[in-house]
Short mmCIF file of C-alpha atoms and ligand atoms in Angstrom, two decimals:
data_model
loop_
_atom_site.label_atom_id
_atom_site.label_comp_id
_atom_site.label_asym_id
_atom_site.label_seq_id
_atom_site.Cartn_x
_atom_site.Cartn_y
_atom_site.Cartn_z
CA MET A 1 88.11 81.00 115.45
CA SER A 2 89.41 78.41 117.88
CA GLN A 3 91.94 79.35 120.50
CA THR A 4 92.92 75.75 121.16
CA ASN A 5 96.51 74.99 120.40
CA PRO A 6 96.96 71.77 118.40
CA ASN A 7 99.82 70.88 120.72
CA HIS A 8 97.93 69.94 123.87
CA GLU A 9 101.14 69.96 125.88
CA GLU A 10 101.43 73.68 125.29
CA LYS A 11 99.90 76.30 127.51
CA GLN A 12 96.97 78.35 126.30
CA PHE A 13 97.64 81.90 125.16
CA ALA A 14 96.26 83.52 128.32
CA THR A 15 98.63 81.46 130.44
CA LYS A 16 101.60 82.28 128.22
CA LEU A 17 100.88 85.97 128.68
CA ILE A 18 101.50 85.59 132.42
CA HIS A 19 103.94 82.67 132.51
CA PHE A 20 106.30 83.41 129.65
CA GLY A 21 109.40 81.85 131.15
CA GLN A 22 111.17 84.82 132.70
CA GLU A 23 108.35 86.21 134.83
CA ILE A 24 110.25 85.28 138.00
CA ASP A 25 113.84 86.47 138.37
CA GLU A 26 115.92 83.36 138.98
CA ALA A 27 118.58 85.15 140.98
CA THR A 28 116.28 86.76 143.56
CA GLY A 29 112.76 85.41 143.06
CA ALA A 30 111.58 88.95 142.20
CA SER A 31 108.13 88.99 140.62
CA SER A 32 109.15 90.84 137.48
CA VAL A 33 112.06 90.93 135.08
CA PRO A 34 114.83 93.16 136.52
CA VAL A 35 115.67 96.33 134.61
CA TYR A 36 119.32 95.89 133.67
CA GLN A 37 120.06 99.58 133.29
CA ALA A 38 123.56 99.08 131.91
CA SER A 39 125.13 99.93 128.58
CA THR A 40 128.04 97.53 128.98
CA PHE A 41 129.09 94.40 130.90
CA HIS A 42 132.26 93.51 132.78
CA HIS A 43 134.52 90.83 131.33
CA PHE A 44 135.41 88.76 134.38
CA ASP A 45 137.60 86.52 132.27
CA LEU A 46 139.01 87.78 128.97
CA ASP A 47 139.17 84.24 127.63
CA GLN A 48 135.49 83.68 128.36
CA PRO A 49 133.51 86.70 127.13
CA PRO A 50 130.30 87.35 129.07
CA LYS A 51 126.95 86.37 127.55
CA HIS A 52 126.14 90.05 127.15
CA ASP A 53 128.91 92.45 126.33
CA TYR A 54 127.17 95.63 125.16
CA SER A 55 123.49 96.56 125.37
CA ARG A 56 123.02 97.37 121.69
CA SER A 57 124.03 93.78 120.92
CA GLY A 58 122.01 92.33 123.79
CA ASN A 59 120.52 93.37 127.11
CA PRO A 60 118.88 90.84 129.49
CA THR A 61 115.74 92.96 130.01
CA ARG A 62 115.26 93.47 126.28
CA GLU A 63 116.00 89.81 125.69
CA ALA A 64 113.23 88.76 128.07
CA LEU A 65 110.79 90.86 126.02
CA GLU A 66 112.18 89.45 122.76
CA GLN A 67 111.64 85.89 123.96
CA TYR A 68 108.18 86.83 125.26
CA ILE A 69 106.94 88.13 121.88
CA ALA A 70 108.52 85.17 120.02
CA LEU A 71 106.58 82.83 122.32
CA LEU A 72 103.29 84.70 121.80
CA GLU A 73 103.63 84.78 118.01
CA GLY A 74 104.82 81.17 117.86
CA GLY A 75 108.07 82.17 116.15
CA ALA A 76 111.74 81.30 116.56
CA ARG A 77 113.31 84.66 117.45
CA GLY A 78 112.02 88.02 118.65
CA PHE A 79 113.59 91.47 118.41
CA ALA A 80 112.70 94.76 120.08
CA PHE A 81 113.17 98.16 118.46
CA ALA A 82 112.85 101.81 119.41
CA SER A 83 109.54 102.16 117.52
CA GLY A 84 107.29 100.34 115.09
CA MET A 85 108.93 102.24 112.25
CA ALA A 86 112.40 101.21 113.48
CA ALA A 87 111.18 97.60 113.36
CA ILE A 88 109.69 98.01 109.89
CA SER A 89 112.77 99.84 108.53
CA THR A 90 115.08 97.17 109.89
CA ALA A 91 112.98 94.37 108.40
CA PHE A 92 112.92 96.06 104.98
CA LEU A 93 116.71 96.23 105.03
CA LEU A 94 116.74 92.48 104.58
CA LEU A 95 116.24 93.58 100.95
CA SER A 96 119.03 94.89 98.74
CA ALA A 97 119.38 97.50 96.02
CA GLY A 98 117.59 96.33 92.89
CA ASP A 99 114.94 94.35 94.80
CA HIS A 100 111.20 94.90 94.46
CA VAL A 101 108.47 94.44 97.07
CA ILE A 102 104.68 94.08 96.74
CA VAL A 103 102.83 96.02 99.46
CA THR A 104 99.24 96.30 100.76
CA GLU A 105 97.95 99.54 99.21
CA ASP A 106 96.41 101.15 102.30
CA VAL A 107 99.39 100.32 104.44
CA TYR A 108 100.24 102.51 107.47
CA GLY A 109 101.26 105.99 106.23
CA GLY A 110 104.74 105.78 107.77
CA THR A 111 105.44 102.53 105.93
CA TYR A 112 104.29 104.18 102.70
CA ARG A 113 106.61 107.14 103.39
CA LEU A 114 109.56 104.84 104.12
CA LEU A 115 109.05 102.98 100.87
CA THR A 116 108.40 106.00 98.67
CA THR A 117 110.89 108.51 100.06
CA VAL A 118 113.73 106.48 101.60
CA LEU A 119 113.92 102.94 100.26
CA ASN A 120 113.25 104.13 96.69
CA ARG A 121 116.49 106.15 96.95
CA LEU A 122 118.30 102.92 97.80
CA ASN A 123 116.81 101.40 94.64
CA ILE A 124 114.36 99.20 96.53
CA ASP A 125 111.20 99.50 94.51
CA SER A 126 107.61 98.88 95.64
CA THR A 127 104.21 98.25 94.05
CA PHE A 128 101.10 98.94 96.13
CA VAL A 129 98.18 96.63 95.43
CA ASP A 130 94.74 95.92 96.79
CA MET A 131 95.59 92.59 98.42
CA THR A 132 91.96 91.60 98.71
CA ASP A 133 92.27 90.98 94.96
CA PHE A 134 94.70 88.10 94.49
CA GLU A 135 94.91 88.82 90.74
CA GLN A 136 96.44 92.22 91.52
CA VAL A 137 99.08 90.60 93.70
CA LYS A 138 99.99 88.10 90.99
CA ALA A 139 100.08 90.84 88.34
CA ALA A 140 102.55 92.87 90.41
CA LEU A 141 105.17 90.11 90.35
CA ARG A 142 108.41 91.09 88.60
CA PRO A 143 111.61 89.14 87.98
CA ASN A 144 113.25 91.13 90.81
CA THR A 145 110.38 90.78 93.32
CA LYS A 146 111.85 89.53 96.58
CA ALA A 147 109.17 90.17 99.20
CA VAL A 148 105.51 90.77 99.99
CA PHE A 149 104.54 93.12 102.84
CA LEU A 150 101.02 92.67 104.21
CA GLU A 151 98.90 94.55 106.68
CA THR A 152 95.59 92.93 107.58
CA PRO A 153 93.23 94.35 108.62
CA SER A 154 94.60 97.31 106.72
CA ASN A 155 94.76 100.78 108.09
CA PRO A 156 92.34 102.58 108.30
CA THR A 157 89.76 100.95 105.99
CA LEU A 158 90.14 97.50 107.58
CA LYS A 159 90.42 95.53 104.36
CA ILE A 160 91.16 91.85 104.84
CA THR A 161 93.92 89.95 103.06
CA ASP A 162 93.87 86.16 102.95
CA ILE A 163 97.17 85.52 104.75
CA ALA A 164 97.53 81.81 103.92
CA GLU A 165 96.73 82.35 100.24
CA ILE A 166 99.38 85.05 99.76
CA ALA A 167 101.94 83.27 101.97
CA ALA A 168 101.63 80.01 100.00
CA TRP A 169 101.90 81.83 96.67
CA ALA A 170 104.94 83.77 97.89
CA LYS A 171 106.62 80.68 99.28
CA GLU A 172 106.33 78.88 95.94
CA ARG A 173 108.22 81.78 94.37
CA GLY A 174 110.83 82.09 97.11
CA LEU A 175 109.54 85.49 98.25
CA LEU A 176 109.95 86.69 101.80
CA THR A 177 106.65 87.51 103.52
CA MET A 178 106.32 90.19 106.21
CA LEU A 179 103.11 91.11 108.00
CA ASP A 180 102.29 94.10 110.19
CA ASN A 181 100.17 92.53 112.96
CA THR A 182 99.67 95.71 114.99
CA PHE A 183 95.87 95.81 114.75
CA MET A 184 95.17 92.20 115.70
CA THR A 185 98.07 91.34 118.04
CA PRO A 186 99.06 87.68 118.58
CA TYR A 187 96.06 87.30 120.85
CA HIS A 188 93.80 87.35 117.80
CA GLN A 189 96.03 86.54 114.86
CA ARG A 190 99.27 84.59 114.63
CA PRO A 191 100.48 84.99 111.04
CA ILE A 192 103.39 82.55 111.37
CA GLU A 193 100.79 79.77 111.76
CA HIS A 194 99.55 80.80 108.30
CA GLY A 195 102.97 80.67 106.64
CA ILE A 196 104.29 84.22 107.15
CA ASP A 197 108.09 84.59 107.61
CA ILE A 198 108.27 87.80 109.62
CA VAL A 199 105.70 89.40 111.92
CA ILE A 200 106.06 93.05 112.83
CA HIS A 201 104.37 95.21 115.48
CA SER A 202 104.05 98.77 116.43
CA ALA A 203 104.04 97.69 120.09
CA THR A 204 103.21 101.31 120.86
CA LYS A 205 99.60 100.24 120.29
CA PHE A 206 97.71 97.26 121.80
CA LEU A 207 100.77 95.42 123.11
CA GLY A 208 101.88 98.36 125.26
CA GLY A 209 98.27 99.36 125.70
CA HIS A 210 98.60 102.53 127.78
CA SER A 211 99.81 105.26 125.38
CA ASP A 212 102.99 105.59 127.40
CA VAL A 213 105.64 103.67 125.49
CA LEU A 214 106.94 103.78 121.93
CA ALA A 215 108.25 100.42 120.71
CA GLY A 216 108.47 98.02 117.80
CA LEU A 217 108.79 94.25 117.66
CA VAL A 218 109.80 91.72 115.02
CA VAL A 219 109.38 87.95 115.17
CA THR A 220 110.93 85.57 112.66
CA ALA A 221 109.47 82.18 111.85
CA ASP A 222 112.86 80.48 111.82
CA ASP A 223 116.36 80.80 113.21
CA SER A 224 118.18 81.54 109.97
CA LEU A 225 116.00 84.60 109.31
CA GLY A 226 116.43 85.44 112.98
CA ARG A 227 120.21 85.52 112.56
CA ARG A 228 119.85 87.94 109.65
CA VAL A 229 117.53 90.24 111.61
CA LYS A 230 119.88 90.07 114.61
CA GLN A 231 122.76 91.25 112.41
CA LEU A 232 120.64 94.16 111.19
CA GLN A 233 119.39 95.04 114.66
CA ASN A 234 122.94 95.21 115.95
CA GLY A 235 124.27 96.91 112.82
CA LEU A 236 121.57 99.56 112.55
CA GLY A 237 121.25 99.96 116.30
CA ALA A 238 117.61 101.07 116.60
CA VAL A 239 117.14 98.93 119.73
CA LEU A 240 114.53 99.38 122.45
CA GLY A 241 115.81 100.77 125.77
CA THR A 242 115.62 98.76 128.95
CA GLN A 243 112.99 100.90 130.72
CA GLU A 244 110.70 100.69 127.69
CA SER A 245 111.31 96.95 127.43
CA TRP A 246 110.15 96.54 131.01
CA LEU A 247 107.13 98.82 130.56
CA LEU A 248 106.09 96.93 127.46
CA MET A 249 106.22 93.57 129.25
CA ARG A 250 104.13 95.06 132.04
CA GLY A 251 101.51 96.17 129.52
CA MET A 252 101.53 92.91 127.58
CA LYS A 253 100.52 90.83 130.60
CA THR A 254 96.99 92.30 130.40
CA LEU A 255 96.69 92.05 126.61
CA LYS A 256 93.91 89.45 126.70
CA VAL A 257 91.60 91.26 129.08
CA ARG A 258 92.20 94.60 127.40
CA MET A 259 91.53 93.17 123.93
CA GLU A 260 88.39 91.40 125.11
CA GLY A 261 86.96 94.46 126.83
CA SER A 262 87.72 96.86 124.00
CA GLU A 263 86.47 94.47 121.37
CA ARG A 264 83.13 93.92 123.08
CA SER A 265 82.62 97.68 123.04
CA ALA A 266 83.91 98.07 119.47
CA ALA A 267 81.31 95.57 118.22
CA LYS A 268 78.54 97.57 119.93
CA LEU A 269 79.89 100.84 118.59
CA ALA A 270 80.11 99.51 115.03
CA GLU A 271 76.47 98.33 115.20
CA TRP A 272 75.33 101.66 116.61
CA LEU A 273 77.22 103.67 113.99
CA SER A 274 75.75 101.49 111.21
CA GLY A 275 72.28 102.69 112.19
CA HIS A 276 73.19 106.38 112.52
CA PRO A 277 71.81 108.62 109.75
CA GLY A 278 74.86 110.91 109.85
CA VAL A 279 77.28 108.09 109.13
CA VAL A 280 77.83 107.20 105.48
CA LYS A 281 79.89 104.04 105.93
CA VAL A 282 81.26 101.90 108.76
CA TYR A 283 84.35 99.71 108.49
CA TYR A 284 84.64 96.88 111.00
CA PRO A 285 85.51 93.24 110.19
CA GLY A 286 82.91 92.01 112.69
CA LEU A 287 79.96 93.59 110.88
CA ALA A 288 77.76 91.10 109.01
CA ASP A 289 78.13 93.13 105.80
CA HIS A 290 81.94 93.32 105.88
CA PRO A 291 82.89 91.96 102.44
CA ARG A 292 85.72 89.76 103.73
CA ARG A 293 84.42 88.80 107.16
CA GLU A 294 84.72 85.08 106.42
CA VAL A 295 88.34 85.39 105.32
CA HIS A 296 89.09 87.28 108.52
CA GLU A 297 87.40 84.64 110.66
CA LYS A 298 89.54 81.94 109.05
CA GLN A 299 92.72 83.58 110.28
CA SER A 300 91.78 85.58 113.37
CA LYS A 301 90.12 84.82 116.65
CA GLY A 302 88.41 88.19 116.86
CA TYR A 303 87.70 91.46 115.13
CA GLY A 304 89.75 93.91 117.14
CA ALA A 305 88.94 97.25 118.67
CA VAL A 306 89.32 99.65 115.76
CA VAL A 307 86.23 100.95 113.96
CA SER A 308 86.57 103.40 111.08
CA PHE A 309 83.62 105.39 109.79
CA ASP A 310 82.89 108.03 107.22
CA VAL A 311 80.82 111.03 108.20
CA GLY A 312 80.53 112.28 104.63
CA SER A 313 82.79 115.30 104.47
CA GLY A 314 85.92 116.88 105.88
CA GLU A 315 83.78 119.59 107.44
CA ARG A 316 81.64 117.07 109.34
CA ALA A 317 84.74 115.14 110.44
CA ARG A 318 86.33 118.30 111.86
CA LYS A 319 83.11 119.14 113.68
CA LEU A 320 83.01 115.69 115.23
CA LEU A 321 86.66 115.85 116.29
CA GLY A 322 86.06 119.21 117.91
CA ARG A 323 82.96 118.08 119.80
CA VAL A 324 83.85 114.71 121.32
CA LYS A 325 84.57 114.85 125.04
CA LEU A 326 85.79 111.36 125.95
CA PRO A 327 88.28 110.02 123.41
CA LEU A 328 91.73 111.44 123.00
CA VAL A 329 91.82 113.18 119.62
CA ALA A 330 95.19 111.92 118.52
CA VAL A 331 97.37 109.77 116.34
CA SER A 332 97.73 106.20 117.62
CA LEU A 333 95.39 103.48 118.80
CA GLY A 334 95.21 100.43 121.02
CA ALA A 335 95.16 102.01 124.46
CA VAL A 336 93.07 101.84 127.63
CA GLU A 337 91.60 105.21 126.66
CA SER A 338 89.64 105.57 123.42
CA ILE A 339 91.47 107.41 120.66
CA LEU A 340 89.76 109.15 117.78
CA SER A 341 92.00 109.96 114.89
CA TYR A 342 91.69 111.64 111.56
CA PRO A 343 93.74 109.67 109.00
CA ALA A 344 93.63 112.39 106.31
CA MET A 345 95.48 114.81 108.58
CA MET A 346 97.26 112.42 110.91
CA SER A 347 98.43 108.84 110.14
CA HIS A 348 98.04 109.24 106.35
CA ALA A 349 99.05 112.88 105.99
CA ALA A 350 102.25 111.62 104.31
CA MET A 351 100.15 110.22 101.44
CA PRO A 352 99.36 112.55 98.50
CA ARG A 353 95.63 113.44 98.51
CA ASP A 354 94.85 111.70 95.22
CA VAL A 355 96.61 108.50 96.36
CA ARG A 356 94.81 108.71 99.70
CA LEU A 357 91.39 109.16 98.09
CA ALA A 358 92.04 106.31 95.65
CA ARG A 359 92.60 104.13 98.73
CA GLY A 360 89.26 105.05 100.26
CA ILE A 361 90.80 107.34 102.88
CA THR A 362 88.34 110.17 102.32
CA ASP A 363 88.20 113.55 104.03
CA GLY A 364 85.19 112.34 106.03
CA LEU A 365 86.86 109.19 107.37
CA VAL A 366 87.70 108.96 111.07
CA ARG A 367 89.15 106.03 113.01
CA TYR A 368 87.92 105.14 116.48
CA SER A 369 90.14 102.95 118.66
CA VAL A 370 87.84 101.79 121.42
CA GLY A 371 89.31 101.81 124.92
CA LEU A 372 88.06 100.46 128.22
CA GLU A 373 85.55 103.18 129.13
CA ASP A 374 81.88 102.25 129.55
CA ILE A 375 80.51 101.80 126.03
CA ASP A 376 77.24 103.58 126.84
CA ASP A 377 79.20 106.69 127.80
CA LEU A 378 81.23 106.49 124.58
CA ILE A 379 78.08 106.17 122.47
CA ARG A 380 76.35 109.06 124.27
CA ASP A 381 79.42 111.18 123.67
CA LEU A 382 79.45 110.34 119.96
CA GLU A 383 75.72 110.93 119.72
CA GLN A 384 76.06 114.55 120.87
CA ALA A 385 79.15 115.05 118.68
CA LEU A 386 77.36 113.76 115.57
CA ASP A 387 74.21 115.77 116.22
CA ASP A 388 73.49 118.31 113.46
C1 LIG B 401 99.76 99.56 111.63
C2 LIG B 401 100.94 100.39 112.08
N1 LIG B 401 102.18 99.97 111.78
C3 LIG B 401 103.26 100.68 112.16
C4 LIG B 401 103.14 101.87 112.85
C5 LIG B 401 104.38 102.63 113.25
O1 LIG B 401 104.68 102.40 114.59
P1 LIG B 401 105.39 103.47 115.56
O2 LIG B 401 104.51 104.66 115.61
O3 LIG B 401 105.51 102.72 116.85
O4 LIG B 401 106.72 103.78 114.95
C6 LIG B 401 101.88 102.33 113.19
C7 LIG B 401 101.72 103.60 113.94
O5 LIG B 401 100.65 104.16 114.02
C8 LIG B 401 100.74 101.56 112.79
O6 LIG B 401 99.49 101.97 113.07
#
C-alpha cells in the first residue's frame, strides 16, 4: 500500500495531479489549459501541414487531458472519449470477428450489454467468469481467445481480482488485457504497474468528480497499442469535446483530496452498516471480513468510496430509496455528493434477472457512493431511512 514511486526522480502522485506538464499555457502564462473551441485548423503552409488539422483527429485541449491521464496511470498514450462506454466500445474493437474474450462476470451492466447484444453480432464472443477463481479463468480459455477484460473491484459486489496473476497468465498466452479502473482511479490503483495493457475509465465518475461531465478515458501501456487505439479513436470518432476535456481536467486536479475524504467516510459507513440489524450483508474491500482484502491491498493504495449493502428484499430497498434525504438517488457514482443507486433497476437493469441474481446482484442490494458530506449526517439519514 505504498505510494512511493520506485523512481525517486519522479514526482509523487499528488504533485503530478497539479503539475502535469501543461498546467500553464506556454503562449500566455494562463493558469489553465486553453479551450481550443475549434473543429478545424488553418494550413499556413500546404507543404507543412499543421500539428492539428481536424479536432476529431486531435485537439490541443483534449490532448492535454490525454497526456494528463497517461501520466497518472503510468502509461504511454492516453485517449479521451465521449463517455466511458465510448471508451470501452473503442477498446473492444481492437478485437476482430471470430475472437473470444474472457470477462469479469459482474462487470458494469453497459459492458455486459455491449458484449451480449452488439459485439456478439459482430462474431466477437465472450465468456463471463468469476475472476476471483483463477481456475474459472483458465477453464474459459479457447483457441480463439484474444483478450481478458477485468473490472476490480467489480460492480456492484466489489469482488477483487488478482490483477498481476491474471495479467501474467494472459501475457504468457499472448492475450490482450484490459481493465476498467473506474472505481479505484489511478490514485489508488495503477494496473499498468501490474502488467495490464489497457486501462479504461468512466471518467464520468471519480475523475470528473462533480456529476457534471460525461467522459471516458483509455491509457495504453505502450506506444504500439497506442497507435492502434489512435486509429480506432479517429476512425470511430467518439471523441470527447473540448469543453468536457477542460472540465474533466479541472475536476481531476482535486482527485486526491476528494478520494481521501470520501474514503474516510466510506470506511465509517461500512463499519456502521455491518452492525445494523436491518442490513443482511455489506460489501466493502476495507472491511476485515472481505474475503479478498489482502489481494486488494497488494494492488491498491486504498479501498475506495463505494459501499454496497443488501437490505434483504426488493421491498426494503425501495423503502430505503424513497426515504433517504441526503444522497442523490441515481445511477452513477464518484461525485462530491453521495449517490445511492439500485443496481437491479439501474446500472444492471440490462442484465436478465436470473443472470443478475446468479451474480449476487439481489433485489435487496443497493450501492452507496460516499460523497464529501459530513459522515455523521449521512449515517443519521440512513438510520432513519432503515428504521422499520
Ligand atoms: C465501472 C463502470 N464502467 C463503465 C461505465 C460506463 O461509463 P459511462 O456512463 O461514462 O459511459 C460505468 C458507468 O456507470 C461504470 O460504473
